[in-house]
């Protein structure tokens, strides 16, 4: 995939997410989600974005189904009932509304975070005169997951080298994570502290304007896309809420 | 640049971390600040860098003289407000000039000990990493491009400019961080142990870099635990002990001064007594069995064949075999043997070591401990017999106190050792915790004694209740060593154990290696510090591109391969070179 401007990617994530949120109908959300998943898969990001989205969405979907699917008090059309449990059409529809809308949001912004280059984003934010600390925190968040994984692996290896035997199966995994949690947090805090010192020593966060070495390619086509998409979104929101209101 | 420091206190501390230091750095000269662990070198470096007191607080009294300006720091004293005469609401008086780091690092730039901690983490390429400080200073882009190109070409980094900083080797990373500071063309560059953990080639490249900077008229301040290595560039030496300058003078007199004043710094290997390595074979331990052995081990990262697309969007792929890290390595080490594995960066030394406790697994071949194949065992189970010291102490220290750290696993194994599971190798116990994970280690009665003894052998009794992260790096390394010793393993695998150790630390490490070998443990260490290995190990194994090129008694391997003083990126020990020279010029 060609390297797109971070604002183009952001627009591509914001427009479907906001539009779906506004429309708030599960069939529309389902169609948008299907299109998004298709686009993500076609762009080659499917292997990273979709499992991550599944990890975020699976517990959410399950809790929506449990709370609204079984206990939706406003539900009229009862499909199945046992004791306090009432599965109603309205409840399932509400759960589907909420779940699919969130799914569009999660997939769109995960696709954005996996496709944007943190360095590009910082460069663009610098150009927009966003305070460098804010830009740095935002970009560090995008690079945090691999750093945490690497650190957790090193701690786990050190613990095993000192005799911790990690058993197979879920109990073993849970026990291993429990052993790693405190050292991992302490190590990350320590690392953040020392990195802050070095960033400061290299003049980061100093008063005065910051410049950027990295050039982020943009094109008239991308600019047209961004403005058109945002204008259409605003126009749609005005018409939609005008009609609904 | 001149720093006259009367006192520096960390916030909340009663005793100063630094006092009575007068550091005068002239353009194009190099000053070496040498001292043991905890002497205050890194604190001094951070004061020079303007990081301390900064936002961290603390009290600095003294002044900087910089480019004709004098910057006065006076301590923040609680003052009694005249109106009330009560100290209840003290106001703070004193001057603490607020340092603008972007302006400061154009005068005094700083390169710390751990290069990966200094990466901006937001630069996608080395070129951007070099430009980071320029960006922070708001330098216009055309000038940034020019200065990045110039710096890269001066330091031989042009080929690396488009590489990702996270993919660089240790030596490359160090050169990039130095260049990243030099790109600002500061008047003074402060470097904290700039060659720690580097092989001979990388050390030479960093030294070349520093010589280039001196040639450009930049003043250098090096902070190091000894007088040798990169410290030989220094014109003047300042000896630091307990935060105080105890001696300052020309480098030629520094060794004698440090001996006279008993400053615990590492001796210059060139000045070390030349003793033959022949008598360093551990006596008294019969070589009847093999403690650890590798049999025709092949290893590469990513064992599966990689499929690469021939063209973008093409379905046609080609399988590429990953490069071999270890290529048919066979090695047997007996009880009581002390073996050093030497080779250039990337030769496969650490990978070989990681095979000893199962952290890395061979693609083919086998690893055995006391004759038992460790293939079916997990790393945690192998740990009952193999103690492993990692390169970076912070990677293996995670407990709240030093005592808990050393006891980690040892006591847990002790408590649980009565349970059903028993190790099938060696004499140690293995116990389940009943929750899917368990520990291996010494039996319960021995556990407490083992922890206490390890603390004492590493000189950690006084700091047993301290937090490991609060200790100086040298003591952190000793804590890591104590965690290995407490387990009383049959095999000790030590990865670069001397890095960041001060003189007492090196002495304790050498003592521990000797004692462990005398106890009957096999000691295998990987190091670039062949001078240390020469003084402690009996056998030398040379590794290059994943193959063993030479393996034998230290003196024989040196004699056979190091006639020119250097072989496969490894430098011969200075003491051996001197011994050889003396033998040649001797009566026979």
Coordinates of N, CA and C in Angstrom, one line a residue, chain B residues 357-540:
Chain B
X357 N 20.9 -23.1 28.8 CA 19.8 -23.3 29.8 C 18.5 -23.4 29.0
X358 N 18.5 -23.5 27.7 CA 17.3 -23.8 27.0 C 16.5 -22.5 26.6
X359 N 17.1 -21.4 26.8 CA 16.4 -20.1 26.3 C 16.4 -20.1 24.8
X360 N 17.4 -20.7 24.2 CA 17.4 -20.9 22.8 C 17.4 -22.4 22.5
X361 N 16.8 -22.9 21.5 CA 16.7 -24.4 21.3 C 17.3 -24.6 19.9
X362 N 18.2 -25.7 19.8 CA 18.8 -25.9 18.5 C 17.8 -26.4 17.4
X363 N 18.1 -26.0 16.2 CA 17.3 -26.5 15.1 C 17.6 -28.0 14.9
X364 N 18.9 -28.3 15.0 CA 19.3 -29.7 15.0 C 20.5 -29.8 16.0
X365 N 20.8 -31.0 16.4 CA 21.9 -31.2 17.4 C 21.3 -31.3 18.7
X366 N 22.1 -31.4 19.8 CA 21.6 -31.6 21.1 C 22.4 -30.9 22.2
X367 N 21.8 -30.5 23.3 CA 22.5 -29.9 24.4 C 22.2 -30.8 25.6
X368 N 23.3 -31.2 26.3 CA 23.1 -32.1 27.5 C 23.7 -31.4 28.7
X369 N 23.1 -31.6 29.9 CA 23.6 -31.2 31.1 C 23.9 -32.5 31.9
X370 N 25.1 -32.7 32.4 CA 25.5 -33.9 33.1 C 25.0 -35.2 32.4
X371 N 25.1 -35.1 31.1 CA 24.8 -36.3 30.3 C 23.3 -36.5 29.9
X372 N 22.5 -35.6 30.5 CA 21.0 -35.7 30.1 C 20.6 -34.7 29.1
X373 N 20.0 -35.1 28.1 CA 19.5 -34.2 27.0 C 18.5 -33.3 27.6
X374 N 18.6 -31.9 27.4 CA 17.7 -31.0 28.0 C 16.5 -30.8 27.1
X375 N 16.5 -31.4 25.9 CA 15.4 -31.2 25.0 C 14.0 -31.3 25.5
X376 N 13.7 -32.3 26.3 CA 12.3 -32.4 26.8 C 12.0 -31.4 28.0
X377 N 13.0 -30.8 28.6 CA 12.8 -29.9 29.8 C 12.6 -28.5 29.4
X378 N 11.8 -27.8 30.2 CA 11.6 -26.4 30.0 C 12.8 -25.6 30.6
X379 N 12.9 -24.3 30.3 CA 14.0 -23.5 30.8 C 14.0 -23.5 32.3
X380 N 12.8 -23.4 32.9 CA 12.6 -23.3 34.3 C 13.2 -24.6 35.0
X381 N 13.0 -25.7 34.3 CA 13.5 -27.0 34.9 C 15.0 -27.1 34.8
X382 N 15.5 -26.6 33.6 CA 17.0 -26.6 33.4 C 17.7 -25.7 34.4
X383 N 16.9 -24.7 34.9 CA 17.5 -23.7 35.8 C 18.0 -24.3 37.1
X384 N 17.5 -25.5 37.4 CA 17.9 -26.2 38.6 C 19.4 -26.5 38.6
X385 N 19.9 -26.6 37.3 CA 21.3 -27.0 37.1 C 22.2 -25.9 36.5
X386 N 21.5 -24.9 35.8 CA 22.3 -23.9 35.1 C 21.9 -22.5 35.6
X387 N 22.8 -21.8 36.1 CA 22.6 -20.4 36.5 C 23.0 -19.5 35.3
X388 N 22.1 -18.5 35.0 CA 22.4 -17.7 33.8 C 22.4 -16.2 34.2
X389 N 23.5 -15.5 33.9 CA 23.6 -14.1 34.1 C 23.4 -13.4 32.8
X390 N 22.4 -12.5 32.8 CA 22.0 -11.8 31.5 C 23.0 -10.6 31.4
X391 N 23.0 -10.1 30.1 CA 23.9 -8.9 29.8 C 23.4 -7.7 30.6
X392 N 22.1 -7.4 30.5 CA 21.6 -6.2 31.2 C 20.9 -6.6 32.5
X393 N 21.5 -6.1 33.6 CA 21.0 -6.5 34.9 C 19.5 -6.1 35.1
X394 N 19.1 -5.0 34.5 CA 17.7 -4.6 34.7 C 16.7 -5.5 34.1
X395 N 17.2 -6.3 33.2 CA 16.3 -7.3 32.6 C 16.0 -8.4 33.5
X396 N 16.8 -8.6 34.6 CA 16.6 -9.8 35.4 C 16.3 -9.4 36.9
X397 N 16.2 -8.1 37.2 CA 15.9 -7.6 38.5 C 14.5 -7.1 38.6
X398 N 13.7 -7.7 39.4 CA 12.3 -7.2 39.4 C 11.7 -7.3 40.8
X399 N 12.4 -7.6 41.8 CA 11.8 -7.6 43.1 C 12.0 -6.3 43.9
X400 N 11.3 -6.2 45.1 CA 11.3 -5.0 45.8 C 12.6 -4.7 46.6
X401 N 13.2 -5.8 47.1 CA 14.5 -5.6 47.8 C 15.5 -6.6 47.2
X402 N 16.8 -6.3 47.5 CA 17.9 -7.1 47.1 C 17.7 -8.6 47.6
X403 N 17.3 -8.6 48.9 CA 17.2 -10.0 49.5 C 16.1 -10.8 48.8
X404 N 14.9 -10.2 48.6 CA 13.9 -10.9 47.9 C 14.3 -11.3 46.5
X405 N 15.1 -10.4 45.9 CA 15.6 -10.6 44.5 C 16.4 -11.9 44.5
X406 N 17.4 -12.0 45.4 CA 18.3 -13.1 45.4 C 17.5 -14.4 45.8
X407 N 16.5 -14.2 46.7 CA 15.7 -15.4 47.1 C 14.7 -15.8 46.1
X408 N 14.4 -15.0 45.1 CA 13.3 -15.3 44.1 C 13.6 -16.7 43.6
X409 N 12.5 -17.5 43.7 CA 12.7 -18.8 43.1 C 13.3 -19.8 44.0
X410 N 14.4 -19.3 44.7 CA 15.2 -20.2 45.6 C 14.3 -20.7 46.8
X411 N 13.6 -19.7 47.4 CA 12.8 -20.1 48.6 C 11.5 -20.7 48.1
X412 N 11.0 -20.2 47.0 CA 9.7 -20.8 46.5 C 10.0 -22.3 46.2
X413 N 11.1 -22.6 45.7 CA 11.4 -24.0 45.4 C 11.6 -24.8 46.6
X414 N 12.3 -24.1 47.6 CA 12.5 -24.7 48.9 C 11.2 -25.1 49.6
X415 N 10.2 -24.2 49.6 CA 8.9 -24.4 50.2 C 8.2 -25.6 49.6
X416 N 8.3 -25.6 48.2 CA 7.5 -26.6 47.5 C 8.3 -27.9 47.2
X417 N 9.5 -28.0 47.7 CA 10.3 -29.1 47.3 C 9.8 -30.5 47.8
X418 N 8.9 -30.4 48.8 CA 8.4 -31.7 49.3 C 7.4 -32.3 48.4
X419 N 6.9 -31.5 47.5 CA 5.8 -32.0 46.6 C 6.2 -33.1 45.7
X420 N 5.3 -33.5 44.9 CA 5.4 -34.8 44.2 C 6.5 -34.8 43.1
X421 N 6.7 -33.6 42.5 CA 7.6 -33.6 41.3 C 9.0 -33.5 41.7
X422 N 9.9 -34.3 41.2 CA 11.3 -34.3 41.5 C 12.1 -34.2 40.2
X423 N 13.1 -33.4 40.2 CA 13.9 -33.2 39.0 C 14.7 -34.5 38.7
X424 N 14.8 -34.8 37.5 CA 15.5 -36.0 37.2 C 17.0 -35.7 36.8
X425 N 17.4 -34.5 37.0 CA 18.8 -34.2 36.8 C 19.4 -33.6 38.1
X426 N 20.6 -34.0 38.4 CA 21.3 -33.4 39.5 C 20.7 -33.7 40.9
X427 N 21.0 -32.8 41.8 CA 20.7 -33.0 43.2 C 19.6 -32.0 43.7
X428 N 19.2 -31.1 42.9 CA 18.3 -30.1 43.3 C 16.9 -30.5 43.3
X429 N 16.1 -29.8 44.0 CA 14.7 -30.2 44.1 C 13.8 -29.4 43.2
X430 N 12.7 -29.9 42.9 CA 11.7 -29.2 42.1 C 10.4 -29.3 42.7
X431 N 9.6 -28.2 42.8 CA 8.4 -28.3 43.5 C 7.3 -27.6 42.7
X432 N 6.1 -28.1 42.9 CA 5.0 -27.4 42.2 C 4.3 -26.4 43.2
X433 N 3.7 -25.4 42.6 CA 3.0 -24.5 43.4 C 1.5 -24.8 43.2
X434 N 1.2 -25.8 42.4 CA -0.2 -26.3 42.3 C -1.0 -25.4 41.4
X435 N -0.4 -24.4 40.7 CA -1.2 -23.4 40.0 C -0.7 -23.3 38.5
X436 N -0.1 -24.4 38.1 CA 0.3 -24.4 36.7 C 1.7 -23.9 36.5
X437 N 2.4 -23.4 37.5 CA 3.8 -23.0 37.4 C 4.5 -23.4 38.7
X438 N 5.7 -23.7 38.6 CA 6.5 -24.1 39.8 C 7.9 -23.7 39.6
X439 N 8.7 -23.9 40.7 CA 10.0 -23.4 40.7 C 11.0 -24.6 40.9
X440 N 12.2 -24.4 40.4 CA 13.2 -25.4 40.6 C 14.3 -24.7 41.4
X441 N 15.0 -25.5 42.3 CA 16.1 -24.8 43.0 C 16.6 -25.7 44.2
X442 N 17.4 -25.1 45.1 CA 17.9 -25.9 46.2 C 16.8 -26.4 47.1
X443 N 17.1 -27.4 47.9 CA 16.2 -27.9 48.8 C 16.0 -27.0 50.0
X444 N 14.8 -27.1 50.8 CA 14.4 -26.0 51.7 C 15.5 -25.7 52.7
X445 N 16.1 -26.7 53.3 CA 17.0 -26.4 54.4 C 18.2 -25.5 53.9
X446 N 18.5 -25.7 52.7 CA 19.7 -25.0 52.1 C 19.3 -23.6 51.6
X447 N 18.0 -23.4 51.4 CA 17.6 -22.2 50.7 C 18.0 -20.9 51.4
X448 N 17.7 -20.8 52.7 CA 18.0 -19.5 53.4 C 19.5 -19.3 53.5
X449 N 20.2 -20.4 53.8 CA 21.7 -20.3 53.9 C 22.2 -19.8 52.6
X450 N 21.7 -20.4 51.5 CA 22.2 -20.1 50.2 C 22.0 -18.6 49.8
X451 N 20.9 -18.1 50.2 CA 20.6 -16.7 49.9 C 21.6 -15.8 50.7
X452 N 21.7 -16.1 52.0 CA 22.6 -15.3 52.9 C 24.1 -15.3 52.4
X453 N 24.5 -16.6 52.0 CA 25.9 -16.7 51.6 C 26.1 -16.0 50.3
X454 N 25.1 -16.0 49.4 CA 25.3 -15.3 48.1 C 25.4 -13.8 48.3
X455 N 24.6 -13.3 49.2 CA 24.6 -11.9 49.5 C 26.0 -11.5 50.0
X456 N 26.5 -12.3 50.9 CA 27.8 -12.0 51.5 C 28.9 -12.1 50.5
X457 N 28.9 -13.1 49.7 CA 30.0 -13.3 48.7 C 30.0 -12.1 47.7
X458 N 28.8 -11.5 47.4 CA 28.8 -10.4 46.5 C 28.9 -9.0 47.2
X459 N 29.1 -9.1 48.5 CA 29.3 -7.8 49.2 C 28.0 -7.0 49.3
X460 N 26.8 -7.7 49.4 CA 25.5 -7.0 49.4 C 24.8 -7.0 50.7
X461 N 25.5 -7.5 51.8 CA 24.8 -7.6 53.1 C 24.2 -6.3 53.5
X462 N 25.0 -5.2 53.3 CA 24.6 -3.9 53.8 C 23.4 -3.3 53.0
X463 N 23.3 -3.8 51.8 CA 22.2 -3.2 50.9 C 21.1 -4.2 50.7
X464 N 21.0 -5.2 51.6 CA 20.1 -6.3 51.4 C 18.6 -5.9 51.3
X465 N 18.3 -4.8 52.1 CA 16.9 -4.3 52.1 C 16.7 -3.2 51.1
X466 N 17.7 -2.8 50.3 CA 17.5 -1.7 49.4 C 16.8 -2.2 48.1
X467 N 16.2 -1.3 47.4 CA 15.6 -1.6 46.1 C 16.6 -1.8 45.0
X468 N 16.6 -2.9 44.3 CA 17.7 -3.1 43.3 C 17.8 -2.0 42.3
X469 N 16.7 -1.3 41.9 CA 16.8 -0.3 40.9 C 17.5 1.0 41.5
X470 N 17.6 1.1 42.8 CA 18.2 2.3 43.4 C 19.7 2.2 43.5
X471 N 20.2 1.0 43.3 CA 21.7 0.8 43.5 C 22.5 1.2 42.2
X472 N 23.8 1.6 42.4 CA 24.6 1.9 41.2 C 24.7 0.6 40.3
X473 N 24.9 0.9 39.0 CA 24.9 -0.2 38.1 C 25.8 -1.4 38.5
X474 N 27.0 -1.1 39.0 CA 27.9 -2.1 39.4 C 27.3 -3.1 40.4
X475 N 26.6 -2.5 41.4 CA 26.0 -3.3 42.4 C 24.8 -4.1 41.9
X476 N 24.1 -3.5 40.9 CA 23.0 -4.2 40.3 C 23.5 -5.5 39.7
X477 N 24.7 -5.3 39.0 CA 25.3 -6.5 38.4 C 25.6 -7.6 39.4
X478 N 26.1 -7.1 40.6 CA 26.4 -8.0 41.6 C 25.2 -8.7 42.2
X479 N 24.1 -8.0 42.3 CA 22.8 -8.6 42.7 C 22.4 -9.7 41.7
X480 N 22.6 -9.4 40.4 CA 22.3 -10.4 39.4 C 23.2 -11.6 39.6
X481 N 24.4 -11.4 39.9 CA 25.4 -12.5 40.1 C 25.0 -13.3 41.3
X482 N 24.5 -12.6 42.4 CA 24.1 -13.3 43.6 C 22.9 -14.2 43.4
X483 N 22.0 -13.7 42.5 CA 20.8 -14.6 42.2 C 21.3 -15.9 41.5
X484 N 22.4 -15.8 40.8 CA 22.9 -17.0 40.2 C 23.6 -17.9 41.2
X485 N 24.5 -17.3 42.0 CA 25.2 -18.1 43.0 C 24.3 -18.7 44.1
X486 N 23.2 -18.1 44.4 CA 22.3 -18.6 45.5 C 21.7 -19.9 45.0
X487 N 21.6 -20.2 43.7 CA 21.0 -21.4 43.2 C 22.0 -22.6 43.2
X488 N 23.3 -22.2 43.5 CA 24.4 -23.3 43.5 C 24.3 -24.2 42.3
X489 N 24.4 -23.6 41.1 CA 24.2 -24.4 39.9 C 25.4 -25.3 39.5
X490 N 25.2 -26.3 38.7 CA 26.3 -27.1 38.3 C 27.0 -26.4 37.1
X491 N 26.3 -25.5 36.4 CA 26.9 -24.8 35.3 C 26.5 -23.3 35.5
X492 N 27.5 -22.4 35.3 CA 27.3 -21.0 35.3 C 27.5 -20.4 33.9
X493 N 26.5 -19.8 33.4 CA 26.6 -19.2 32.1 C 26.5 -17.7 32.3
X494 N 27.6 -17.0 32.0 CA 27.7 -15.6 32.3 C 27.9 -14.8 31.0
X495 N 26.9 -13.9 30.7 CA 27.0 -13.1 29.5 C 27.5 -11.7 29.8
X496 N 28.7 -11.4 29.3 CA 29.3 -10.1 29.5 C 29.3 -9.7 31.0
X497 N 29.9 -10.5 31.9 CA 29.7 -10.2 33.3 C 30.4 -9.0 33.8
X498 N 31.5 -8.6 33.1 CA 32.3 -7.5 33.6 C 31.8 -6.1 33.3
X499 N 30.8 -6.0 32.3 CA 30.4 -4.7 31.9 C 29.8 -3.9 33.0
X500 N 30.3 -2.6 33.2 CA 29.8 -1.7 34.2 C 30.2 -2.1 35.6
X501 N 31.1 -3.1 35.8 CA 31.6 -3.4 37.1 C 32.7 -2.5 37.5
X502 N 32.8 -2.1 38.7 CA 33.9 -1.3 39.2 C 35.0 -2.3 39.7
X503 N 36.1 -1.8 40.3 CA 37.1 -2.7 40.7 C 36.7 -3.7 41.7
X504 N 36.1 -3.2 42.8 CA 35.7 -4.2 43.8 C 34.7 -5.2 43.2
X505 N 33.9 -4.8 42.3 CA 32.9 -5.7 41.6 C 33.7 -6.7 40.8
X506 N 34.7 -6.3 40.0 CA 35.5 -7.2 39.2 C 36.2 -8.2 40.1
X507 N 36.7 -7.7 41.2 CA 37.4 -8.7 42.1 C 36.4 -9.7 42.7
X508 N 35.2 -9.3 43.0 CA 34.2 -10.2 43.6 C 33.8 -11.2 42.5
X509 N 33.7 -10.7 41.3 CA 33.3 -11.6 40.2 C 34.4 -12.7 39.9
X510 N 35.6 -12.2 39.9 CA 36.8 -13.1 39.7 C 36.8 -14.1 40.8
X511 N 36.6 -13.7 42.0 CA 36.6 -14.6 43.2 C 35.5 -15.6 43.1
X512 N 34.3 -15.1 42.7 CA 33.2 -16.1 42.6 C 33.5 -17.1 41.5
X513 N 34.0 -16.7 40.4 CA 34.3 -17.7 39.3 C 35.3 -18.7 39.8
X514 N 36.3 -18.3 40.5 CA 37.3 -19.2 41.0 C 36.7 -20.2 42.0
X515 N 35.9 -19.6 42.9 CA 35.3 -20.4 44.0 C 34.3 -21.5 43.4
X516 N 33.5 -21.0 42.4 CA 32.5 -21.9 41.8 C 33.3 -23.0 41.1
X517 N 34.3 -22.7 40.4 CA 35.1 -23.7 39.7 C 35.7 -24.7 40.7
X518 N 36.2 -24.2 41.8 CA 36.8 -25.1 42.8 C 35.7 -26.0 43.4
X519 N 34.5 -25.4 43.5 CA 33.4 -26.2 44.0 C 33.0 -27.4 43.1
X520 N 33.4 -27.2 41.8 CA 33.1 -28.2 40.8 C 32.1 -27.8 39.8
X521 N 31.8 -26.5 39.8 CA 30.8 -26.0 38.8 C 31.6 -25.7 37.5
X522 N 30.9 -25.9 36.4 CA 31.5 -25.5 35.1 C 31.1 -24.0 34.8
X523 N 32.1 -23.2 34.5 CA 31.8 -21.8 34.3 C 32.1 -21.4 32.8
X524 N 31.1 -21.0 32.1 CA 31.2 -20.6 30.7 C 30.9 -19.1 30.7
X525 N 31.8 -18.3 30.2 CA 31.5 -16.9 30.1 C 31.7 -16.3 28.7
X526 N 30.9 -15.4 28.3 CA 31.0 -14.7 27.1 C 31.5 -13.3 27.4
X527 N 32.6 -12.8 26.8 CA 33.0 -11.5 27.1 C 33.9 -10.9 26.0
X528 N 33.9 -9.6 25.9 CA 34.8 -8.9 25.0 C 36.1 -8.5 25.8
X529 N 36.0 -8.7 27.2 CA 37.1 -8.2 28.0 C 38.0 -9.4 28.2
X530 N 38.9 -9.6 27.2 CA 39.8 -10.7 27.2 C 40.8 -10.6 28.3
X531 N 41.1 -9.4 28.8 CA 42.0 -9.2 29.9 C 41.5 -9.8 31.1
X532 N 40.2 -9.7 31.4 CA 39.6 -10.3 32.6 C 39.6 -11.8 32.4
X533 N 39.2 -12.3 31.2 CA 39.2 -13.7 30.9 C 40.6 -14.3 31.1
X534 N 41.6 -13.6 30.7 CA 43.0 -14.1 30.8 C 43.4 -14.3 32.2
X535 N 42.8 -13.4 33.1 CA 43.2 -13.6 34.5 C 42.3 -14.6 35.2
X536 N 41.2 -15.0 34.6 CA 40.3 -15.9 35.4 C 40.0 -17.3 34.7
X537 N 40.2 -17.4 33.4 CA 39.7 -18.6 32.7 C 40.9 -19.4 32.2
X538 N 40.7 -20.7 32.2 CA 41.8 -21.6 31.7 C 41.7 -21.9 30.3
X539 N 40.5 -21.8 29.7 CA 40.3 -22.3 28.3 C 39.6 -21.2 27.5
X540 N 40.1 -21.1 26.2 CA 39.5 -20.0 25.3 C 38.9 -20.7 24.1

